[in-house]
């Protein structure tokens, strides 16, 4: 299984980016998928997660209302639409996936994921 994250880049505060995570060897809709991020000198933190039923998504409080996680089953890709970006959103973003059908509260735990993408850097700066 390989996860390929893409879409990072440099954006000004208030701008938007859309991250994508494509999988080979896995079908996203049969499990749980999430985005985490890690800023320099900080621990990896949960950003957003989606269950097998895409109607069930969970967000970190710091991004709720600004970020949206979604899944395109036809392309077997998970997206993270990031709007109103702030300097504190700057980090390396990782997609993570597991065949397990995680309960809602478990989406935010890094230990519950079996597969990780390589990360894509998001820089928010003027």
CSV table of C-alpha atoms in Angstrom, one decimal:
chain,number,residue,atom,x,y,z
A,1,UNK,CA,0.0,0.0,0.0
A,2,UNK,CA,1.3,3.4,-0.9
A,3,UNK,CA,-0.2,6.8,-0.2
A,4,UNK,CA,0.8,9.8,-2.2
A,5,UNK,CA,0.1,13.2,-0.8
A,6,UNK,CA,0.2,16.3,-3.0
A,7,UNK,CA,-1.0,19.9,-3.2
A,8,UNK,CA,1.2,21.7,-0.7
A,9,UNK,CA,2.9,24.9,-1.5
A,10,UNK,CA,3.3,28.5,-0.5
A,11,UNK,CA,0.1,30.6,0.2
A,12,UNK,CA,-0.5,34.0,1.7
A,13,UNK,CA,-2.5,34.3,4.9
A,14,UNK,CA,-6.2,34.1,4.1
A,15,UNK,CA,-5.6,32.0,1.0
A,16,UNK,CA,-6.6,28.4,0.1
A,17,UNK,CA,-5.0,25.2,-0.8
A,18,UNK,CA,-6.4,21.8,-1.7
A,19,UNK,CA,-4.4,18.7,-0.6
A,20,UNK,CA,-4.9,15.3,-2.2
A,21,UNK,CA,-4.0,11.8,-1.1
A,22,UNK,CA,-4.1,9.0,-3.6
A,23,UNK,CA,-3.8,5.4,-2.7
A,24,UNK,CA,-2.5,2.4,-4.5
A,25,UNK,CA,-3.2,-1.0,-3.1
A,26,UNK,CA,-6.0,0.3,-0.9
A,27,UNK,CA,-9.6,1.4,-1.3
A,28,UNK,CA,-10.3,4.4,0.9
A,29,UNK,CA,-14.0,3.7,1.2
A,30,UNK,CA,-13.2,0.5,3.0
A,31,UNK,CA,-11.8,2.0,6.2
A,32,UNK,CA,-10.9,5.3,7.7
A,33,UNK,CA,-8.7,8.1,6.4
A,34,UNK,CA,-7.3,11.2,8.0
A,35,UNK,CA,-5.0,14.1,7.7
A,36,UNK,CA,-2.4,15.0,10.3
A,37,UNK,CA,0.2,17.7,10.4
A,38,UNK,CA,3.5,18.4,12.0
A,39,UNK,CA,5.1,21.8,12.5
A,40,UNK,CA,8.8,22.2,13.2
A,41,UNK,CA,9.5,21.3,16.8
A,42,UNK,CA,6.0,20.1,17.5
A,43,UNK,CA,4.3,16.7,17.7
A,44,UNK,CA,2.2,15.4,14.9
A,45,UNK,CA,-1.4,16.5,15.4
A,46,UNK,CA,-4.8,15.5,14.0
A,47,UNK,CA,-6.4,17.8,11.5
A,48,UNK,CA,-9.4,15.9,10.0
A,49,UNK,CA,-10.6,12.4,9.5
A,50,UNK,CA,-13.3,10.7,7.6
A,51,UNK,CA,-15.1,7.4,8.2
A,52,UNK,CA,-16.1,4.8,5.6
A,53,UNK,CA,-19.3,6.8,5.4
A,54,UNK,CA,-18.1,10.2,4.2
A,55,UNK,CA,-21.0,11.9,6.0
A,56,UNK,CA,-19.1,11.3,9.2
A,57,UNK,CA,-16.1,13.6,9.4
A,58,UNK,CA,-14.2,14.9,12.4
A,59,UNK,CA,-12.1,18.0,12.7
A,60,UNK,CA,-9.7,19.5,15.1
A,61,UNK,CA,-11.0,22.5,16.8
A,62,UNK,CA,-8.3,24.8,15.3
A,63,UNK,CA,-9.5,24.0,11.7
A,64,UNK,CA,-13.2,23.4,12.1
A,65,UNK,CA,-15.1,25.7,9.7
A,66,UNK,CA,-12.1,26.4,7.6
A,67,UNK,CA,-11.0,22.9,6.4
A,68,UNK,CA,-13.1,20.3,4.7
A,69,UNK,CA,-12.1,16.6,4.2
A,70,UNK,CA,-13.8,14.8,1.4
A,71,UNK,CA,-13.4,11.6,-0.6
A,72,UNK,CA,-13.7,10.9,-4.3
A,73,UNK,CA,-14.4,7.2,-4.5
A,74,UNK,CA,-14.2,7.1,-8.3
A,75,UNK,CA,-10.6,8.3,-8.1
A,76,UNK,CA,-9.8,6.7,-4.8
A,77,UNK,CA,-8.6,10.0,-3.5
A,78,UNK,CA,-9.1,11.9,-0.3
A,79,UNK,CA,-8.9,15.7,-0.3
A,80,UNK,CA,-8.4,18.4,2.3
A,81,UNK,CA,-9.7,21.7,1.2
A,82,UNK,CA,-8.1,24.4,3.4
A,83,UNK,CA,-9.5,27.9,3.4
A,84,UNK,CA,-8.7,31.0,5.3
A,85,UNK,CA,-5.2,29.7,6.0
A,86,UNK,CA,-3.3,31.2,8.9
A,87,UNK,CA,0.5,31.2,9.6
A,88,UNK,CA,-0.1,28.7,12.4
A,89,UNK,CA,-1.4,26.2,9.8
A,90,UNK,CA,2.1,26.0,8.3
A,91,UNK,CA,3.3,22.4,8.6
A,92,UNK,CA,4.0,19.2,6.8
A,93,UNK,CA,0.7,17.5,6.2
A,94,UNK,CA,0.4,13.7,6.1
A,95,UNK,CA,-2.5,11.6,5.0
A,96,UNK,CA,-3.0,8.4,7.0
A,97,UNK,CA,-5.2,5.4,6.3
A,98,UNK,CA,-6.4,2.1,7.9
A,99,UNK,CA,-8.7,-0.7,6.7
A,100,UNK,CA,-10.3,-0.5,10.2
A,101,UNK,CA,-13.7,1.0,10.6
A,102,UNK,CA,-12.7,3.4,13.4
A,103,UNK,CA,-15.3,4.8,15.7
A,104,UNK,CA,-15.6,8.6,15.5
A,105,UNK,CA,-13.6,9.3,18.6
A,106,UNK,CA,-10.7,7.2,17.3
A,107,UNK,CA,-10.1,9.1,14.1
A,108,UNK,CA,-7.7,11.5,15.8
A,109,UNK,CA,-5.2,8.9,17.2
A,110,UNK,CA,-2.1,8.4,15.1
A,111,UNK,CA,-1.7,4.9,16.5
A,112,UNK,CA,-4.9,3.7,14.8
A,113,UNK,CA,-3.5,4.2,11.3
A,114,UNK,CA,-1.5,1.6,9.3
A,115,UNK,CA,-0.4,3.5,6.3
A,116,UNK,CA,1.1,7.0,5.9
A,117,UNK,CA,1.9,9.2,3.0
A,118,UNK,CA,5.2,11.0,2.6
A,119,UNK,CA,3.9,14.4,3.6
A,120,UNK,CA,3.4,17.6,1.7
A,121,UNK,CA,4.6,21.0,3.0
A,122,UNK,CA,2.2,23.8,3.4
A,123,UNK,CA,3.8,27.2,4.0
A,124,UNK,CA,1.6,30.2,4.9
A,125,UNK,CA,3.5,33.4,4.7
A,126,UNK,CA,3.2,36.9,3.2
